[in-house]
XYZ file of C-alpha atoms in Angstrom:
786
model
C -5.435 64.146 -10.646
C -5.754 60.326 -8.596
C -3.387 58.457 -10.906
C -0.538 59.353 -12.461
C 0.049 61.757 -15.336
C -0.870 60.515 -18.805
C 3.113 60.577 -19.804
C 3.871 58.050 -17.354
C 0.890 55.999 -17.918
C 1.387 55.510 -21.152
C 5.035 54.772 -20.933
C 3.925 51.854 -18.278
C 1.464 50.692 -20.620
C 4.191 50.568 -23.432
C 6.913 48.669 -21.098
C 3.820 45.804 -20.200
C 3.433 45.488 -23.612
C 6.875 44.228 -24.932
C 7.245 42.168 -21.395
C 7.057 38.884 -22.335
C 4.221 36.745 -21.974
C 5.458 34.375 -19.217
C 6.722 37.868 -16.963
C 2.598 39.233 -17.922
C 1.517 35.658 -16.700
C 3.935 35.655 -13.584
C 2.640 39.290 -12.551
C -1.114 38.798 -13.285
C -1.330 35.312 -11.241
C 0.830 36.479 -8.363
C -0.449 35.105 -5.354
C -0.219 37.782 -2.522
C 0.907 41.564 -2.914
C 4.934 41.107 -2.312
C 4.963 38.622 -4.765
C 3.202 41.552 -7.044
C 5.758 43.899 -5.760
C 8.580 41.852 -5.562
C 8.515 41.058 -9.578
C 7.355 44.457 -10.650
C 9.602 46.067 -8.711
C 12.510 43.625 -10.318
C 11.427 45.131 -13.747
C 12.095 48.617 -12.811
C 15.181 49.886 -14.380
C 17.429 52.982 -14.590
C 16.296 54.414 -17.939
C 12.770 54.198 -16.541
C 13.372 56.420 -13.611
C 15.344 59.168 -15.536
C 11.969 59.154 -17.919
C 10.006 59.658 -14.242
C 12.497 61.675 -12.761
C 12.438 64.310 -16.315
C 8.344 64.139 -16.184
C 8.801 65.242 -12.012
C 11.361 68.287 -13.132
C 8.365 69.160 -15.039
C 6.223 70.593 -11.662
C 7.976 73.413 -10.691
C 7.818 73.054 -6.592
C 11.440 74.406 -5.023
C 11.895 77.943 -4.189
C 12.699 79.896 -7.288
C 15.116 82.948 -5.809
C 14.203 85.004 -9.271
C 9.710 84.215 -8.547
C 9.186 86.549 -5.602
C 10.167 89.872 -7.627
C 8.060 88.302 -10.319
C 4.963 87.420 -8.359
C 5.159 91.206 -6.329
C 5.334 92.875 -9.067
C 2.329 91.247 -10.984
C 0.441 91.118 -7.925
C 0.902 94.882 -7.649
C -0.819 95.189 -11.363
C -3.685 93.705 -9.598
C -3.603 95.945 -6.803
C -3.598 98.855 -8.914
C -6.517 97.458 -10.786
C -8.215 96.983 -6.908
C -8.466 93.044 -7.676
C -7.004 92.593 -4.162
C -8.171 88.816 -4.158
C -6.203 88.593 -7.264
C -3.376 90.200 -5.614
C -3.200 87.999 -2.819
C -3.177 85.370 -4.380
C -0.225 86.401 -6.261
C 1.421 87.669 -3.089
C 1.430 84.289 -1.514
C 2.871 82.795 -4.562
C 5.542 85.314 -3.867
C 6.013 84.380 -0.423
C 5.755 80.856 -1.412
C 8.906 81.303 -3.237
C 10.877 83.215 -0.418
C 13.497 82.103 1.604
C 13.109 82.613 5.330
C 13.864 85.862 6.856
C 14.599 87.546 3.436
C 13.685 91.075 2.085
C 11.320 89.093 -0.474
C 8.884 87.307 2.259
C 8.956 90.527 3.844
C 7.810 92.651 1.489
C 5.466 90.090 0.432
C 3.785 89.494 3.461
C 3.617 93.754 3.555
C 2.135 93.856 0.141
C -0.918 91.004 0.943
C -1.281 92.648 4.267
C -2.362 95.815 2.390
C -4.577 93.545 -0.210
C -6.252 91.883 3.172
C -6.748 95.045 4.317
C -9.001 96.440 1.455
C -10.638 92.865 1.178
C -11.587 93.598 5.270
C -9.653 90.508 6.740
C -8.312 92.880 9.397
C -7.376 90.101 11.898
C -5.467 87.951 8.769
C -4.093 91.592 7.901
C -2.380 92.108 11.293
C -1.024 88.354 11.173
C 0.780 89.444 7.861
C 1.623 92.607 9.760
C 3.783 90.451 12.311
C 4.855 88.373 9.744
C 6.865 90.523 7.671
C 8.311 92.538 10.514
C 9.649 89.167 11.901
C 11.471 88.363 8.440
C 13.180 92.063 8.325
C 10.804 94.169 6.700
C 12.888 97.212 5.883
C 13.327 100.307 8.713
C 12.692 102.653 6.670
C 9.092 101.815 5.085
C 7.797 100.951 8.989
C 5.788 103.972 9.267
C 3.602 102.413 6.290
C 3.351 99.286 7.712
C 2.554 100.348 11.180
C -0.461 102.991 10.027
C -2.158 100.149 8.395
C -1.621 98.038 11.579
C -3.203 101.043 13.890
C -6.106 101.105 11.348
C -6.799 97.612 11.568
C -6.826 97.773 15.537
C -8.752 100.804 15.304
C -11.560 99.173 13.251
C -11.513 95.761 14.819
C -12.650 98.324 17.998
C -9.025 97.974 19.619
C -8.313 101.683 20.768
C -5.958 100.461 23.232
C -3.862 98.469 21.032
C -3.683 100.948 18.115
C -2.633 103.728 20.680
C 0.434 101.449 21.595
C 1.234 101.092 18.089
C 1.288 105.063 17.796
C 3.257 105.162 19.950
C 5.856 102.946 18.418
C 5.250 105.315 15.348
C 6.025 108.446 17.168
C 9.221 106.899 18.749
C 10.471 105.998 15.356
C 9.569 109.546 13.954
C 11.569 110.722 17.390
C 14.788 108.591 16.359
C 14.130 109.396 12.166
C 14.093 113.044 12.142
C 14.777 113.043 8.865
C 10.925 111.490 7.761
C 8.602 113.743 6.859
C 6.443 115.165 9.560
C 3.369 115.002 7.256
C 3.136 111.627 7.536
C 2.405 111.830 11.143
C 0.089 114.556 10.882
C -1.973 112.116 8.592
C -1.609 109.458 10.900
C -3.343 111.593 13.692
C -6.392 112.603 11.088
C -6.817 109.076 10.446
C -6.396 107.879 13.710
C -8.884 110.573 15.066
C -11.575 109.313 12.070
C -11.517 106.094 13.033
C -12.071 106.352 16.823
C -15.160 108.437 15.804
C -15.996 105.487 13.631
C -15.591 102.948 16.519
C -17.417 105.314 18.632
C -20.782 105.336 16.296
C -20.716 101.923 15.419
C -19.203 100.244 17.927
C -16.863 97.019 17.815
C -16.371 95.549 14.460
C -15.501 92.554 13.813
C -14.236 90.569 10.719
C -16.499 89.677 8.145
C -16.415 86.033 7.608
C -18.319 82.641 7.110
C -15.755 80.948 10.419
C -18.719 82.103 13.113
C -20.756 79.475 10.572
C -18.168 76.999 10.010
C -17.399 76.641 13.789
C -20.847 76.206 14.707
C -21.010 73.166 12.532
C -17.537 71.727 13.616
C -18.932 71.869 17.137
C -21.828 69.862 16.292
C -21.440 66.603 18.110
C -22.798 63.051 18.308
C -25.926 62.862 21.052
C -24.586 59.469 22.041
C -21.574 58.057 21.049
C -21.116 54.367 20.045
C -18.715 52.469 22.359
C -17.823 49.692 19.897
C -17.346 51.838 16.579
C -15.655 55.355 16.736
C -16.960 58.578 15.977
C -20.401 57.153 15.322
C -23.721 57.321 17.190
C -25.091 54.759 19.404
C -27.637 54.394 17.034
C -26.516 52.142 14.430
C -24.220 48.934 15.305
C -21.713 47.337 12.709
C -22.368 43.979 11.026
C -20.641 41.679 8.946
C -22.229 39.449 5.892
C -20.521 36.826 3.920
C -21.947 38.361 0.535
C -21.923 42.105 1.158
C -19.037 42.024 3.983
C -18.829 44.472 6.895
C -22.631 47.436 7.177
C -23.761 49.320 9.930
C -27.645 49.238 10.476
C -29.730 51.070 12.858
C -30.295 49.889 16.033
C -33.213 51.956 16.532
C -35.827 54.289 14.668
C -33.818 57.300 13.012
C -35.024 60.794 12.281
C -34.417 62.681 8.803
C -31.322 64.916 9.855
C -29.811 63.005 12.724
C -26.139 62.893 12.957
C -25.225 59.588 12.261
C -21.086 59.821 11.479
C -18.894 62.622 12.761
C -15.639 61.307 11.252
C -11.859 63.329 10.643
C -10.147 61.587 7.674
C -7.145 59.263 8.967
C -5.694 60.362 5.686
C -5.800 62.805 3.408
C -3.891 64.684 0.500
C -5.335 67.986 -1.072
C -6.318 67.546 -5.098
C -3.917 70.176 -6.683
C -6.688 71.145 -9.382
C -5.273 72.836 -12.429
C -1.444 72.182 -12.194
C -0.218 71.207 -15.673
C 3.504 70.968 -15.777
C 6.217 73.401 -17.096
C 7.535 73.030 -20.496
C 10.168 74.575 -22.270
C 9.143 77.277 -24.488
C 6.389 78.507 -22.535
C 5.990 81.856 -22.002
C 6.234 82.054 -18.483
C 7.533 78.900 -16.456
C 5.551 81.064 -13.238
C 1.996 80.403 -12.800
C -0.289 83.154 -12.040
C -3.626 80.955 -11.798
C -5.639 80.643 -8.017
C -5.483 76.751 -7.797
C -6.535 74.650 -4.775
C -3.221 74.287 -3.721
C -3.109 78.045 -3.335
C -6.508 78.661 -1.310
C -6.588 75.847 1.022
C -4.384 74.945 4.046
C -2.479 71.464 2.893
C -2.917 69.870 6.165
C -6.672 70.651 7.633
C -8.335 71.640 4.031
C -9.328 74.994 5.864
C -9.665 77.761 3.451
C -7.262 80.810 3.327
C -6.237 83.441 2.088
C -2.852 83.832 3.682
C -1.417 80.734 3.541
C 1.757 80.029 4.767
C 4.412 78.329 3.362
C 6.756 75.514 3.815
C 10.619 76.854 4.481
C 11.835 73.998 2.169
C 9.474 74.385 -0.719
C 6.988 76.652 -2.901
C 3.868 73.801 -3.306
C 2.963 72.972 0.292
C 1.215 75.914 2.141
C -0.721 76.074 5.692
C -3.331 77.751 7.064
C -1.394 78.349 10.139
C 1.922 77.804 11.783
C 0.555 75.161 13.819
C -0.872 73.240 10.622
C 2.909 73.199 9.072
C 4.459 72.121 12.412
C 1.916 69.661 12.309
C 2.365 68.564 9.249
C 6.464 68.596 8.809
C 6.358 66.033 11.909
C 3.690 64.130 10.897
C 4.811 63.558 7.413
C 6.139 66.767 5.397
C 9.550 66.212 6.621
C 9.902 63.045 4.231
C 7.700 64.438 1.359
C 9.199 68.087 1.008
C 11.762 66.801 -1.664
C 9.337 64.319 -3.166
C 7.154 67.331 -4.318
C 7.256 67.135 -8.398
C 7.729 63.267 -8.039
C 4.498 62.747 -5.924
C 2.254 65.377 -8.298
C 3.588 63.062 -11.205
C 2.410 59.528 -9.663
C -1.098 61.319 -8.321
C -2.881 61.617 -5.330
C -3.483 57.973 -4.914
C -0.197 57.125 -4.747
C 0.639 60.007 -2.535
C -1.867 58.788 0.025
C -0.278 55.524 0.017
C 3.034 57.175 0.726
C 1.301 59.214 3.584
C -0.362 56.431 5.252
C 2.542 54.396 5.546
C 3.966 57.405 7.040
C 1.177 57.969 9.541
C 1.495 53.643 10.639
C 5.033 55.006 11.955
C 2.617 56.904 15.105
C 1.200 53.444 16.433
C 3.180 50.583 18.279
C 6.065 49.755 16.083
C 5.851 46.492 16.743
C 2.399 45.775 15.641
C 2.705 47.902 12.549
C 5.809 46.293 11.325
C 4.656 42.266 12.284
C 1.470 43.347 10.280
C 3.359 44.381 7.209
C 5.801 41.221 7.419
C 3.047 39.195 7.880
C 2.432 40.497 3.958
C 5.862 39.704 3.321
C 6.649 36.409 4.781
C 2.978 35.083 3.364
C 1.542 34.844 6.924
C -2.635 34.746 6.769
C -2.526 37.352 9.122
C -6.096 38.603 10.026
C -6.744 40.597 7.029
C -7.751 37.920 4.378
C -10.052 39.224 1.314
C -12.932 37.343 1.828
C -15.403 38.893 4.315
C -16.031 36.163 6.517
C -19.146 36.075 9.503
C -16.118 35.598 11.925
C -12.795 35.919 11.996
C -9.627 34.422 14.198
C -6.903 36.328 15.073
C -3.843 33.490 15.361
C -1.547 36.576 15.407
C -2.436 40.626 17.103
C -1.543 42.521 14.330
C 1.005 40.183 13.347
C 2.436 38.939 16.331
C 0.265 36.226 19.098
C -1.986 37.665 20.873
C -3.277 35.040 23.944
C -5.606 35.597 26.792
C -5.870 32.969 29.604
C -4.039 30.620 27.057
C -6.771 31.194 24.972
C -6.779 32.272 21.237
C -8.949 35.720 20.493
C -11.308 36.031 18.176
C -12.796 38.885 16.671
C -16.201 38.898 14.929
C -15.065 41.682 12.432
C -11.796 42.524 10.460
C -10.527 46.053 11.099
C -11.517 45.113 15.073
C -9.088 45.371 17.737
C -9.040 42.193 20.114
C -11.789 43.647 22.076
C -14.014 43.875 19.159
C -13.845 47.752 19.055
C -13.644 49.734 15.855
C -11.705 52.957 15.327
C -10.439 55.456 13.326
C -6.713 53.747 12.928
C -4.344 52.070 10.579
C -5.750 48.776 11.399
C -9.042 49.612 10.273
C -7.673 51.288 6.754
C -5.235 48.274 6.694
C -7.942 46.034 6.988
C -9.815 47.694 3.766
C -9.673 45.237 1.136
C -7.405 46.278 -1.988
C -9.627 43.787 -4.761
C -6.239 42.853 -5.874
C -7.987 40.052 -8.026
C -10.632 42.271 -9.384
C -7.668 44.894 -10.740
C -7.049 44.599 -14.617
C -3.015 43.468 -14.985
C -1.913 46.681 -16.258
C -3.461 48.592 -13.570
C -1.616 46.565 -10.996
C 1.762 46.784 -12.583
C 0.642 50.921 -13.043
C 0.597 50.840 -9.514
C 3.296 48.382 -8.689
C 6.299 50.186 -10.587
C 4.602 53.564 -9.296
C 5.097 52.716 -5.691
C 8.397 50.391 -6.337
C 9.800 53.975 -7.994
C 9.128 56.110 -4.884
C 10.488 54.009 -2.553
C 13.887 54.048 -4.765
C 13.777 58.042 -4.377
C 13.017 57.074 -0.663
C 16.170 55.093 -0.290
C 17.627 57.959 -2.173
C 16.444 60.759 -0.128
C 17.783 58.495 3.492
C 15.749 55.332 4.668
C 16.430 56.646 8.259
C 14.119 59.664 8.189
C 11.347 57.345 7.900
C 11.783 56.509 11.665
C 14.149 59.246 12.985
C 14.769 62.577 13.309
C 11.239 63.658 14.386
C 10.189 65.401 17.152
C 7.501 63.135 18.692
C 8.969 61.506 21.715
C 5.801 58.652 20.953
C 7.540 57.721 17.663
C 10.937 57.655 18.931
C 9.808 55.197 21.674
C 7.542 53.232 19.010
C 10.528 53.022 16.501
C 13.288 52.077 18.758
C 12.748 48.138 18.057
C 12.797 48.476 14.200
C 15.219 51.908 12.968
C 15.925 50.623 9.709
C 12.872 48.551 8.264
C 12.854 46.789 4.983
C 12.152 48.987 2.569
C 9.751 45.928 0.647
C 7.848 46.285 3.333
C 6.830 49.788 3.182
C 6.559 48.876 -0.434
C 3.802 46.267 -0.227
C 2.171 48.398 2.265
C 1.697 51.210 0.070
C 0.789 49.229 -3.067
C -1.923 47.772 -0.675
C -3.018 51.385 -0.232
C -3.028 52.205 -3.330
C -5.215 49.120 -4.654
C -7.548 50.420 -1.985
C -8.466 53.703 -3.157
C -9.808 52.999 -6.020
C -13.053 51.674 -3.932
C -12.349 52.791 -0.718
C -11.076 56.681 -1.061
C -13.579 59.280 -0.733
C -13.818 62.389 -2.727
C -13.814 65.419 0.187
C -15.813 68.127 -1.261
C -16.700 71.987 -1.322
C -18.664 74.446 -2.262
C -17.045 77.461 -4.680
C -18.282 80.287 -5.519
C -18.448 80.857 -9.257
C -18.718 83.828 -12.289
C -18.181 87.609 -11.503
C -17.728 89.148 -7.802
C -20.028 91.847 -9.350
C -23.014 89.744 -10.509
C -26.190 90.186 -8.135
C -26.966 86.785 -8.499
C -24.076 84.207 -6.344
C -23.617 80.853 -8.209
C -21.777 78.338 -6.705
C -20.643 74.560 -7.617
C -19.480 71.554 -6.134
C -15.937 70.809 -6.353
C -13.194 68.021 -5.101
C -11.075 69.896 -3.046
C -9.246 66.428 -1.660
C -8.956 62.467 -1.316
C -9.155 60.813 1.880
C -9.777 58.077 4.104
C -12.257 57.335 6.257
C -12.393 53.963 8.155
C -16.079 54.429 9.544
C -17.503 55.949 6.506
C -15.742 53.301 4.416
C -17.990 50.675 6.112
C -21.657 52.182 4.227
C -22.686 50.314 1.749
C -24.168 51.735 -1.719
C -27.402 52.765 -2.777
C -28.605 54.140 -5.828
C -31.064 55.998 -3.805
C -28.991 56.092 -0.527
C -30.910 57.213 2.833
C -28.107 59.244 4.170
C -26.313 62.377 3.090
C -22.655 63.232 3.329
C -20.501 66.685 3.809
C -17.293 67.989 5.189
C -16.161 70.340 7.041
C -12.450 70.493 6.108
C -11.117 66.991 6.628
C -14.091 66.285 8.609
C -17.051 64.256 7.019
C -20.456 64.012 8.800
C -23.191 61.180 7.918
C -26.814 62.752 8.298
C -30.146 60.811 7.951
C -31.898 62.312 4.745
C -34.943 60.405 5.494
C -36.751 58.305 8.494
C -34.588 55.007 8.957
C -36.475 52.019 10.532
C -34.606 49.733 12.927
C -33.081 46.983 11.571
C -32.805 48.915 8.115
C -29.123 49.047 6.316
C -27.397 52.736 6.401
C -26.607 53.165 3.204
C -24.382 55.999 1.009
C -24.465 56.659 -2.522
C -21.059 56.392 -3.818
C -21.769 58.581 -6.854
C -24.078 56.800 -9.270
C -27.530 58.239 -8.191
C -30.416 57.295 -9.723
C -31.498 60.960 -10.440
C -27.977 61.309 -12.277
C -27.756 58.207 -14.245
C -29.622 55.652 -16.199
C -29.583 52.309 -14.857
C -27.561 50.901 -17.905
C -24.680 53.351 -16.728
C -24.796 53.408 -12.942
C -24.669 49.387 -13.294
C -21.548 50.085 -15.554
C -19.905 52.508 -13.542
C -20.213 50.554 -10.220
C -19.561 47.055 -12.084
C -15.752 48.746 -13.387
C -14.825 50.594 -10.466
C -16.201 49.160 -7.342
C -16.740 45.528 -9.156
C -20.510 44.732 -7.376
C -23.511 44.705 -9.400
C -26.163 46.603 -7.887
C -29.305 45.176 -6.781
C -31.075 48.354 -5.189
C -34.316 49.011 -5.140
C -34.203 51.596 -7.963
C -31.809 49.020 -10.082
C -34.239 46.153 -9.680
C -37.268 48.949 -10.779
C -35.652 50.411 -13.889
C -33.984 46.690 -14.868
C -38.083 45.977 -15.634
C -38.532 48.779 -17.718
C -35.047 48.812 -19.655
C -36.822 50.707 -22.514
C -37.950 53.349 -20.831
C -35.260 55.762 -19.655
C -35.638 58.746 -16.932
C -37.358 61.200 -17.884
C -34.865 64.427 -17.911
C -33.518 62.054 -20.662
C -36.084 61.691 -22.452
C -37.901 62.662 -26.103
C -41.549 63.492 -26.846
C -44.037 63.747 -29.928
C -43.795 66.503 -32.038
C -47.239 66.045 -32.644
C -49.371 65.528 -29.512
C -46.001 66.089 -27.020
C -46.747 62.443 -25.409
C -43.801 60.362 -24.182
C -41.690 58.385 -27.054
C -40.681 54.798 -26.262
C -38.604 52.553 -27.160
C -35.428 51.370 -28.285
C -33.691 52.355 -31.975
C -36.915 53.183 -33.169
C -39.310 55.371 -31.218
C -43.211 55.393 -30.990
C -45.413 57.503 -29.369
C -47.156 56.300 -26.023
C -50.292 57.710 -26.777
C -53.115 55.527 -28.021
C -54.488 58.127 -30.527
C -51.216 58.496 -32.257
C -49.287 56.348 -34.449
C -45.845 58.577 -35.050
C -42.610 57.243 -34.919
C -38.662 58.347 -35.392
C -35.413 57.046 -35.043
C -33.978 57.705 -31.941
C -30.472 58.483 -34.244
C -32.550 61.235 -35.356
C -33.051 62.574 -32.593
C -30.003 62.720 -30.915
C -28.646 64.177 -33.654
C -31.417 66.915 -33.067
C -30.154 67.095 -29.704
C -26.790 67.683 -30.423
C -27.708 70.482 -32.518
C -29.559 71.997 -30.063
C -26.934 71.446 -27.284
C -24.394 73.863 -30.012
C -26.341 76.266 -30.105
C -27.073 76.675 -26.314
C -23.057 76.486 -26.016
C -23.102 79.498 -28.547
C -25.804 81.696 -26.574
C -23.446 80.993 -23.428
C -20.454 82.437 -24.991
C -22.514 85.285 -25.912
C -23.645 85.786 -22.015
C -19.893 85.546 -21.001
C -19.129 88.090 -23.385
C -22.044 90.466 -22.044
C -23.804 90.076 -25.616
C -27.422 89.978 -23.840
C -29.778 90.743 -26.016
C -28.211 88.172 -28.936
C -27.963 85.700 -26.016
C -31.410 86.220 -25.109
C -32.773 86.020 -29.142
C -30.426 82.631 -29.554
C -31.890 81.145 -26.332
C -35.494 82.099 -26.802
C -35.110 80.359 -30.603
C -33.586 77.100 -28.315
C -36.469 77.001 -26.002
C -38.610 76.921 -29.096
C -36.828 74.479 -30.534
C -36.725 72.159 -27.507
C -40.662 72.201 -26.936
C -41.049 70.242 -30.442
C -38.879 66.952 -29.215
C -38.081 67.269 -25.275
C -39.974 66.421 -22.686
C -40.655 69.634 -20.584
C -38.550 67.487 -17.608
C -36.006 67.143 -19.762
C -32.214 68.466 -18.645
C -31.378 70.279 -20.944
C -34.879 72.329 -21.431
C -33.942 73.444 -17.259
C -30.606 74.382 -18.893
C -32.227 76.767 -21.333
C -34.166 78.111 -18.769
C -31.322 78.731 -16.169
C -29.267 80.448 -18.822
C -32.242 82.600 -19.839
C -32.967 83.589 -15.971
C -29.189 84.467 -15.682
C -29.357 86.877 -18.799
C -32.596 88.481 -17.619
C -31.019 89.061 -14.349
C -27.895 90.925 -15.739
C -30.476 92.862 -17.303
C -31.821 93.677 -14.324
C -35.439 92.393 -15.194
C -36.104 90.442 -12.013
C -39.660 89.253 -13.122
C -38.768 87.559 -16.040
C -35.445 86.043 -14.280
C -37.396 84.564 -11.528
C -40.357 83.046 -14.319
C -37.792 80.833 -16.468
C -35.772 80.393 -12.675
C -39.150 78.611 -11.392
C -39.532 76.319 -14.825
C -35.991 75.330 -14.393
C -36.524 74.580 -10.937
C -39.215 72.081 -11.669
C -36.828 70.081 -13.853
C -34.657 70.345 -10.933
C -37.145 68.592 -8.869
C -37.995 66.292 -10.721
C -34.477 65.040 -11.208
C -32.706 65.307 -8.299
C -35.910 65.569 -5.296
C -37.344 68.193 -3.431
C -35.036 67.643 -0.850
C -31.832 67.614 -2.753
C -28.779 69.985 -2.333
C -29.492 71.172 -6.135
C -33.417 72.137 -5.210
C -31.766 74.042 -2.200
C -29.103 75.860 -4.614
C -31.852 76.967 -7.049
C -34.357 77.998 -4.105
C -31.170 80.002 -3.040
C -31.040 81.915 -6.867
C -34.650 82.407 -6.745
C -34.770 83.831 -3.689
C -31.834 86.399 -4.268
C -33.878 87.202 -7.965
C -36.990 88.473 -5.242
C -34.320 90.147 -2.987
C -33.236 92.205 -5.872
C -36.747 92.665 -7.648
C -38.217 93.472 -3.745
C -40.802 90.891 -4.249
C -40.517 90.574 -0.213
C -43.632 88.381 -0.006
C -41.994 85.860 -2.423
C -38.871 86.025 -0.725
C -39.913 85.123 2.790
C -42.296 82.421 1.199
C -39.043 81.042 -0.015
C -37.447 81.293 3.483
C -39.891 79.355 5.399
C -39.739 76.378 2.568
C -38.511 72.942 3.975
C -34.275 73.779 4.189
C -33.223 70.992 1.731
C -30.493 68.742 2.880
C -27.412 67.525 1.152
C -29.158 64.152 -0.215
C -26.895 63.098 -2.886
C -25.233 66.674 -3.188
C -21.622 64.823 -2.348
C -20.098 62.129 -4.295
C -19.648 59.161 -2.818
C -16.306 58.192 -3.633
C -12.774 59.331 -5.377
C -13.249 60.221 -8.894
C -16.770 61.771 -8.484
C -17.777 65.221 -9.076
C -21.218 66.632 -9.179
C -21.976 70.155 -10.311
C -25.232 72.065 -9.835
C -27.175 73.627 -12.859
C -25.198 77.362 -13.357
C -26.449 80.414 -12.884
């Protein structure tokens, strides 16, 4: 979750309501972030900290010595049922709770290697075998582990290494004559069989999407911009008194052209569903798989075999390298604060991590910049977005070149006018202090104050010393013990920035049963990050770019032709294909503090009584579109029918309830009953909903799923094609939603052996990710489910 847990929000709201009016006014009218932070921090009482501490203890982020055995036993149950994926997750949880160089961790690694072997993840299996041995796997169980290692090596086409493993195993047998010779005979037979398999099929490699992912990662900008890092030379950075900084095309840009490829300056994994544990629950150990179990906490790569932090059970990484990098950069500070950070939310976590990363830039610059906030000095980063801006100080200190004051045209640029992915650019993002509500600012300020108090308790010295980076140590020399208030003001600034500038990092996750012949997927918010360059893009409800992610890297591509001089536009979430104009305007105004005047909004403002067709009703007599306000009238000149909107809304709610019941039957495998109920819903919908209504599309989608489960591919394809028409009207022919539906249709044709239709779909223009990725934090957009 982005904001703190509900209990802390309610507690702060009550505290705010009990404050004297004069103090509320003082905080509400604070002229600087420094004043806001200092006034709020002075109100944080010991009882407030105790309440927050109790909430934080609900998250079990420490290493519980009793947990490894529990998770190993639960994993064994999944393994026996051949649920190897479920077993892998549970063994990983056991690993996370184990201490290094203990029997617990070696057994969990070994068991996980067995599950990975059955999943065909042979390279990863080998790594876990090495980890089990490194952490002291019992000698008496070594033959079983070595046998698995040999099988992996032979399957991967590495017979020489397999032979060496067999030799090691023979040596073990010789040293332990009490071991049964039958084990060695089994090994010999297995090895011979696998060698024959390799000779017949050639070298085998691990099945994974890694090659495709690597190909996307390797895609670079054709010609990088000299003035804006991670950006194509096809764009330039401009500024305007009204709309601030923005990007424009310097030449004609073709659809699909890569415009930005930027790694997040900072990102924090969204933990997923992690409700705090309370006394009275059957078990305090959660067996569900969450994002925190499946993705690297540093680079966000999907991993089946995470490597845990040695100090806590929460942080997990895809490799030892990522673990070490995270520790050096920020986790050495965060490790003991896991429960508190989960309680205070992702925004507060990003605020802390951004400030920690600031230590790796020149210390004098960073601290002088922060001191500028504390001393109310008007440093180079005012909230107004002016056309030009004079740098009286170089990030807080005087900057002169040949006796003249240096000017920078745009906030966030260095003295040479270059805009980079660094802390200077992050700091330049507007916190919009004057637009946030007083109680929201109070919540953020008190949350940051509580975090600062805890940081002080765990040792302020860790902020600037104790890390291995020589660059950091050199930078930190002039400021070994900075005032904690400086860091608090910086964190408060970042927390307030995030509502408008945080980017939801999304990924596509497979859903539904693994046994299903039809693969379904949905888009989920994996993490939240700050991308200084992507943040330069202004919003449009019908953008000309699309944003997608590989791990922590955001790529921005043109989704249509962009003419020279046109602005490069991005959607912050409210898209014309997903929301009506009133909802979009309200969303943008409440979260981003501006009124949208993009062409779609202007068009729809001219016809406010006519909503989008995917929300429209039709006349039950002639089928024409109904129009109007509280009373809807038939749009056909030959029909005088009218009906109240409330009546139709009530009818729609009843229909949606019936569809929900049908979906429950589908989940329970009662296919025939589900189909009968859905066909009834289909008939009812035809009497008052337009054919392009989103609920009509959902009904057709559900029918396609039901017939696919029965193996009736022809009927399944018929209903899915009707759903496709609804998706195209709402999301457009080049949308990611359309792409997902076409992919499902291709699977149906493949399973139904309709090769000609399958080939036609394969030759359809590949839909790009337009509208598929939410623009900023708080956004999610699931595709229609099949």
